[in-house]
PDB file of C-alpha atoms in Angstrom:
ATOM      1  CA  MET W   1       0.000   0.000   0.000  1.00 68.00           C
ATOM      2  CA  THR W   2       1.433   3.331  -0.995  1.00 76.00           C
ATOM      3  CA  THR W   3       1.567   6.343   1.289  1.00 79.00           C
ATOM      4  CA  LYS W   4      -1.161   7.980  -0.775  1.00 77.00           C
ATOM      5  CA  ASP W   5      -3.421   4.928  -0.426  1.00 75.00           C
ATOM      6  CA  PHE W   6      -2.760   4.814   3.312  1.00 77.00           C
ATOM      7  CA  THR W   7      -3.595   8.513   3.670  1.00 83.00           C
ATOM      8  CA  VAL W   8      -6.772   8.216   1.591  1.00 82.00           C
ATOM      9  CA  LYS W   9      -7.906   5.199   3.596  1.00 85.00           C
ATOM     10  CA  TRP W  10      -7.570   6.812   7.025  1.00 86.00           C
ATOM     11  CA  LEU W  11      -8.892  10.152   5.818  1.00 88.00           C
ATOM     12  CA  ALA W  12     -12.007   8.308   4.598  1.00 89.00           C
ATOM     13  CA  TYR W  13     -12.403   6.676   8.013  1.00 90.00           C
ATOM     14  CA  ALA W  14     -11.952  10.061   9.711  1.00 91.00           C
ATOM     15  CA  LEU W  15     -14.607  11.606   7.460  1.00 92.00           C
ATOM     16  CA  ALA W  16     -16.962   8.704   8.246  1.00 92.00           C
ATOM     17  CA  LEU W  17     -16.375   9.344  11.944  1.00 93.00           C
ATOM     18  CA  LEU W  18     -17.529  12.946  11.593  1.00 93.00           C
ATOM     19  CA  PRO W  19     -21.295  12.257  11.219  1.00 93.00           C
ATOM     20  CA  VAL W  20     -21.126   9.720  14.068  1.00 92.00           C
ATOM     21  CA  TRP W  21     -19.557  12.315  16.345  1.00 92.00           C
ATOM     22  CA  LEU W  22     -22.001  15.038  15.218  1.00 91.00           C
ATOM     23  CA  LEU W  23     -24.951  12.737  15.879  1.00 90.00           C
ATOM     24  CA  GLU W  24     -23.667  11.862  19.352  1.00 87.00           C
ATOM     25  CA  ALA W  25     -22.564  15.358  20.367  1.00 86.00           C
ATOM     26  CA  PHE W  26     -25.250  17.570  18.895  1.00 87.00           C
ATOM     27  CA  VAL W  27     -28.392  15.520  18.306  1.00 88.00           C
ATOM     28  CA  LEU W  28     -28.643  12.583  20.685  1.00 84.00           C
ATOM     29  CA  SER W  29     -27.115  14.441  23.624  1.00 82.00           C
ATOM     30  CA  ARG W  30     -29.998  16.919  23.517  1.00 84.00           C
ATOM     31  CA  TYR W  31     -32.689  14.247  23.572  1.00 83.00           C
ATOM     32  CA  PRO W  32     -31.768  11.513  26.060  1.00 81.00           C
ATOM     33  CA  LEU W  33     -33.945   8.423  25.925  1.00 83.00           C
ATOM     34  CA  PHE W  34     -34.802   6.896  29.321  1.00 83.00           C
ATOM     35  CA  GLY W  35     -32.513   9.525  30.861  1.00 84.00           C
ATOM     36  CA  VAL W  36     -29.338   8.324  29.082  1.00 86.00           C
ATOM     37  CA  LYS W  37     -27.335   9.278  26.021  1.00 88.00           C
ATOM     38  CA  PRO W  38     -25.808   6.628  23.750  1.00 89.00           C
ATOM     39  CA  MET W  39     -22.054   6.242  23.309  1.00 88.00           C
ATOM     40  CA  LEU W  40     -21.430   6.204  19.567  1.00 91.00           C
ATOM     41  CA  LEU W  41     -17.727   7.021  19.343  1.00 90.00           C
ATOM     42  CA  PRO W  42     -16.659   3.764  21.028  1.00 91.00           C
ATOM     43  CA  LEU W  43     -18.949   1.887  18.636  1.00 93.00           C
ATOM     44  CA  ALA W  44     -17.175   3.529  15.700  1.00 93.00           C
ATOM     45  CA  ALA W  45     -13.807   2.349  17.009  1.00 93.00           C
ATOM     46  CA  ILE W  46     -15.193  -1.158  17.491  1.00 93.00           C
ATOM     47  CA  ALA W  47     -16.652  -1.235  13.966  1.00 93.00           C
ATOM     48  CA  VAL W  48     -13.325  -0.274  12.385  1.00 93.00           C
ATOM     49  CA  ALA W  49     -11.463  -2.764  14.572  1.00 92.00           C
ATOM     50  CA  THR W  50     -13.882  -5.495  13.521  1.00 92.00           C
ATOM     51  CA  LEU W  51     -13.325  -4.733   9.853  1.00 90.00           C
ATOM     52  CA  GLU W  52      -9.604  -3.882   9.828  1.00 88.00           C
ATOM     53  CA  GLY W  53      -8.125  -6.064  12.556  1.00 86.00           C
ATOM     54  CA  ALA W  54      -6.104  -5.579  15.707  1.00 88.00           C
ATOM     55  CA  THR W  55      -3.368  -3.139  14.690  1.00 89.00           C
ATOM     56  CA  ALA W  56      -5.627  -0.787  12.773  1.00 88.00           C
ATOM     57  CA  GLY W  57      -8.302  -1.143  15.470  1.00 90.00           C
ATOM     58  CA  ALA W  58      -5.852  -0.081  18.165  1.00 91.00           C
ATOM     59  CA  GLY W  59      -4.701   2.916  16.127  1.00 91.00           C
ATOM     60  CA  PHE W  60      -8.210   4.034  15.255  1.00 91.00           C
ATOM     61  CA  GLY W  61      -9.295   3.425  18.865  1.00 91.00           C
ATOM     62  CA  LEU W  62      -6.439   5.658  20.014  1.00 92.00           C
ATOM     63  CA  ALA W  63      -7.554   8.427  17.649  1.00 91.00           C
ATOM     64  CA  VAL W  64     -11.218   8.081  18.643  1.00 91.00           C
ATOM     65  CA  GLY W  65     -10.209   8.088  22.311  1.00 90.00           C
ATOM     66  CA  MET W  66      -8.347  11.369  21.790  1.00 89.00           C
ATOM     67  CA  LEU W  67     -11.414  12.855  20.106  1.00 88.00           C
ATOM     68  CA  PHE W  68     -13.678  11.531  22.889  1.00 85.00           C
ATOM     69  CA  ASP W  69     -11.504  13.024  25.635  1.00 83.00           C
ATOM     70  CA  ALA W  70     -11.085  16.291  23.752  1.00 84.00           C
ATOM     71  CA  VAL W  71     -14.794  16.934  23.296  1.00 79.00           C
ATOM     72  CA  SER W  72     -16.176  15.381  26.494  1.00 76.00           C
ATOM     73  CA  ALA W  73     -16.334  17.403  29.674  1.00 71.00           C
ATOM     74  CA  GLY W  74     -14.869  15.964  32.844  1.00 69.00           C
ATOM     75  CA  THR W  75     -12.704  13.260  31.302  1.00 71.00           C
ATOM     76  CA  SER W  76      -9.223  12.549  32.562  1.00 76.00           C
ATOM     77  CA  GLY W  77      -7.694  10.934  29.489  1.00 75.00           C
ATOM     78  CA  GLY W  78      -8.697   7.391  30.339  1.00 80.00           C
ATOM     79  CA  MET W  79     -10.719   6.897  27.170  1.00 82.00           C
ATOM     80  CA  ILE W  80      -7.588   7.215  25.039  1.00 88.00           C
ATOM     81  CA  LEU W  81      -6.065   4.103  26.545  1.00 86.00           C
ATOM     82  CA  ALA W  82      -9.415   2.343  26.974  1.00 86.00           C
ATOM     83  CA  LEU W  83     -10.455   2.709  23.327  1.00 87.00           C
ATOM     84  CA  ALA W  84      -6.998   1.760  22.075  1.00 91.00           C
ATOM     85  CA  MET W  85      -7.139  -1.430  24.161  1.00 90.00           C
ATOM     86  CA  LEU W  86     -10.739  -2.117  23.110  1.00 90.00           C
ATOM     87  CA  GLY W  87      -9.756  -1.622  19.463  1.00 90.00           C
ATOM     88  CA  LEU W  88      -6.883  -4.062  19.864  1.00 92.00           C
ATOM     89  CA  GLY W  89      -9.009  -6.636  21.682  1.00 90.00           C
ATOM     90  CA  THR W  90     -11.928  -6.270  19.295  1.00 90.00           C
ATOM     91  CA  GLY W  91      -9.668  -6.609  16.297  1.00 89.00           C
ATOM     92  CA  LEU W  92      -8.097  -9.780  17.681  1.00 91.00           C
ATOM     93  CA  LEU W  93     -11.475 -11.211  18.632  1.00 90.00           C
ATOM     94  CA  ALA W  94     -12.990 -10.456  15.226  1.00 86.00           C
ATOM     95  CA  GLN W  95      -9.965 -11.755  13.330  1.00 84.00           C
ATOM     96  CA  TYR W  96      -9.413 -15.021  15.167  1.00 88.00           C
ATOM     97  CA  VAL W  97     -12.579 -15.969  17.068  1.00 89.00           C
ATOM     98  CA  LEU W  98     -15.607 -14.305  15.507  1.00 84.00           C
ATOM     99  CA  ARG W  99     -16.428 -13.351  11.963  1.00 83.00           C
ATOM    100  CA  GLN W 100     -15.710  -9.877  10.625  1.00 84.00           C
ATOM    101  CA  ASN W 101     -19.369  -9.081   9.959  1.00 88.00           C
ATOM    102  CA  LEU W 102     -22.323  -7.353  11.620  1.00 90.00           C
ATOM    103  CA  VAL W 103     -22.896 -10.171  14.119  1.00 91.00           C
ATOM    104  CA  GLY W 104     -19.234 -10.122  15.137  1.00 90.00           C
ATOM    105  CA  CYS W 105     -19.339  -6.345  15.456  1.00 91.00           C
ATOM    106  CA  PHE W 106     -22.491  -6.539  17.563  1.00 94.00           C
ATOM    107  CA  LEU W 107     -21.005  -9.142  19.908  1.00 93.00           C
ATOM    108  CA  CYS W 108     -17.789  -7.148  20.245  1.00 92.00           C
ATOM    109  CA  SER W 109     -19.839  -3.996  20.905  1.00 92.00           C
ATOM    110  CA  VAL W 110     -21.795  -5.698  23.690  1.00 94.00           C
ATOM    111  CA  LEU W 111     -18.603  -6.943  25.289  1.00 92.00           C
ATOM    112  CA  ALA W 112     -16.795  -3.613  24.926  1.00 91.00           C
ATOM    113  CA  LEU W 113     -19.658  -1.531  26.321  1.00 93.00           C
ATOM    114  CA  PHE W 114     -20.005  -3.882  29.295  1.00 93.00           C
ATOM    115  CA  CYS W 115     -16.248  -3.647  29.924  1.00 90.00           C
ATOM    116  CA  MET W 116     -16.275   0.154  29.709  1.00 88.00           C
ATOM    117  CA  ASP W 117     -19.222   0.501  32.055  1.00 89.00           C
ATOM    118  CA  ALA W 118     -17.814  -2.083  34.466  1.00 91.00           C
ATOM    119  CA  LEU W 119     -14.603  -0.073  34.639  1.00 87.00           C
ATOM    120  CA  ARG W 120     -16.474   3.188  35.181  1.00 86.00           C
ATOM    121  CA  ILE W 121     -18.686   1.630  37.856  1.00 88.00           C
ATOM    122  CA  GLY W 122     -15.688   0.053  39.565  1.00 89.00           C
ATOM    123  CA  VAL W 123     -13.857   3.370  39.765  1.00 86.00           C
ATOM    124  CA  ARG W 124     -16.935   5.122  41.122  1.00 87.00           C
ATOM    125  CA  LEU W 125     -17.462   2.376  43.700  1.00 88.00           C
ATOM    126  CA  LEU W 126     -13.868   2.714  44.870  1.00 90.00           C
ATOM    127  CA  LEU W 127     -14.321   6.475  45.184  1.00 89.00           C
ATOM    128  CA  ASN W 128     -17.657   5.904  46.931  1.00 86.00           C
ATOM    129  CA  VAL W 129     -19.480   8.232  44.523  1.00 83.00           C
ATOM    130  CA  ALA W 130     -22.782   6.365  44.326  1.00 82.00           C
ATOM    131  CA  PRO W 131     -24.334   3.035  45.288  1.00 86.00           C
ATOM    132  CA  LEU W 132     -24.080   0.092  42.916  1.00 87.00           C
ATOM    133  CA  GLU W 133     -27.752  -0.403  42.010  1.00 88.00           C
ATOM    134  CA  PRO W 134     -28.416   3.052  40.462  1.00 88.00           C
ATOM    135  CA  MET W 135     -25.141   2.910  38.525  1.00 88.00           C
ATOM    136  CA  LEU W 136     -26.024  -0.518  37.121  1.00 89.00           C
ATOM    137  CA  ASN W 137     -29.471   0.738  36.173  1.00 89.00           C
ATOM    138  CA  VAL W 138     -28.013   3.680  34.241  1.00 89.00           C
ATOM    139  CA  ALA W 139     -25.293   1.534  32.666  1.00 90.00           C
ATOM    140  CA  LEU W 140     -27.726  -1.075  31.366  1.00 91.00           C
ATOM    141  CA  ARG W 141     -29.998   1.577  29.864  1.00 91.00           C
ATOM    142  CA  GLU W 142     -26.989   3.285  28.269  1.00 91.00           C
ATOM    143  CA  ILE W 143     -25.704   0.016  26.811  1.00 92.00           C
ATOM    144  CA  GLY W 144     -29.133  -0.895  25.435  1.00 92.00           C
ATOM    145  CA  TRP W 145     -29.631   2.517  23.834  1.00 92.00           C
ATOM    146  CA  SER W 146     -26.107   2.490  22.386  1.00 91.00           C
ATOM    147  CA  LEU W 147     -26.513  -0.978  20.871  1.00 92.00           C
ATOM    148  CA  CYS W 148     -29.449   0.278  18.798  1.00 93.00           C
ATOM    149  CA  PHE W 149     -26.926   2.194  16.678  1.00 94.00           C
ATOM    150  CA  VAL W 150     -24.510  -0.681  15.977  1.00 94.00           C
ATOM    151  CA  PRO W 151     -26.054  -1.671  12.598  1.00 95.00           C
ATOM    152  CA  VAL W 152     -25.992   1.886  11.253  1.00 95.00           C
ATOM    153  CA  ILE W 153     -22.433   2.560  12.410  1.00 95.00           C
ATOM    154  CA  TYR W 154     -21.183  -0.799  11.170  1.00 94.00           C
ATOM    155  CA  LEU W 155     -22.775  -0.314   7.746  1.00 93.00           C
ATOM    156  CA  LEU W 156     -21.264   3.174   7.448  1.00 94.00           C
ATOM    157  CA  PHE W 157     -17.746   1.935   8.158  1.00 93.00           C
ATOM    158  CA  ARG W 158     -18.234  -1.210   6.071  1.00 92.00           C
ATOM    159  CA  TRP W 159     -19.186   1.036   3.163  1.00 92.00           C
ATOM    160  CA  VAL W 160     -15.901   2.916   3.632  1.00 91.00           C
ATOM    161  CA  PHE W 161     -13.974  -0.347   4.094  1.00 90.00           C
ATOM    162  CA  TYR W 162     -15.070  -1.672   0.693  1.00 88.00           C
ATOM    163  CA  ARG W 163     -14.246   1.581  -1.091  1.00 86.00           C
ATOM    164  CA  VAL W 164     -10.795   2.366   0.246  1.00 82.00           C
ATOM    165  CA  PRO W 165      -7.497   0.912  -0.999  1.00 72.00           C
ATOM    166  CA  LYS W 166      -6.400  -2.385   0.511  1.00 70.00           C
ATOM    167  CA  ALA W 167      -2.907  -3.702   1.081  1.00 61.00           C
ATOM    168  CA  THR W 168      -1.772  -5.971  -1.710  1.00 43.00           C
ATOM    169  CA  VAL W 169      -0.098  -9.279  -1.006  1.00 42.00           C
ATOM    170  CA  LEU W 170       2.706 -10.160  -3.408  1.00 35.00           C
TER     171      LEU W 170
END
């Protein structure tokens, strides 16, 4: 893959990320359903990791984590590492255990969202911020609402995946 092909590929993924971020930041954040807002940026990282594999998933997860921390209030930089690790894990899982399709993306999304919320709940429990039951209630509603967007996000990034240059094997 030439440098131009590489640049075009990741620029296309970045442009596909833009409507996902705009939808999350400016539309869905204004109209929470059941009192929660969906997390779409992590789903975008998981979709790319499912399609591209572990290395590309980790890199795209790192970039999405930087965007997430840059535009989200009250974050401490943890999403950068978390999304990079989720991208790596999702890519490995999709490459070697699951299939690189919508079902695989959905299963990886469920697992990743549960891991993210478990980590957030664990930190808040250690800091004694809130009791467990209300945090679980909010987390489950957030995960359910977020999973509704997996097919749309996956299809968007799959559309990009099939139209960008691929590495050639000689």
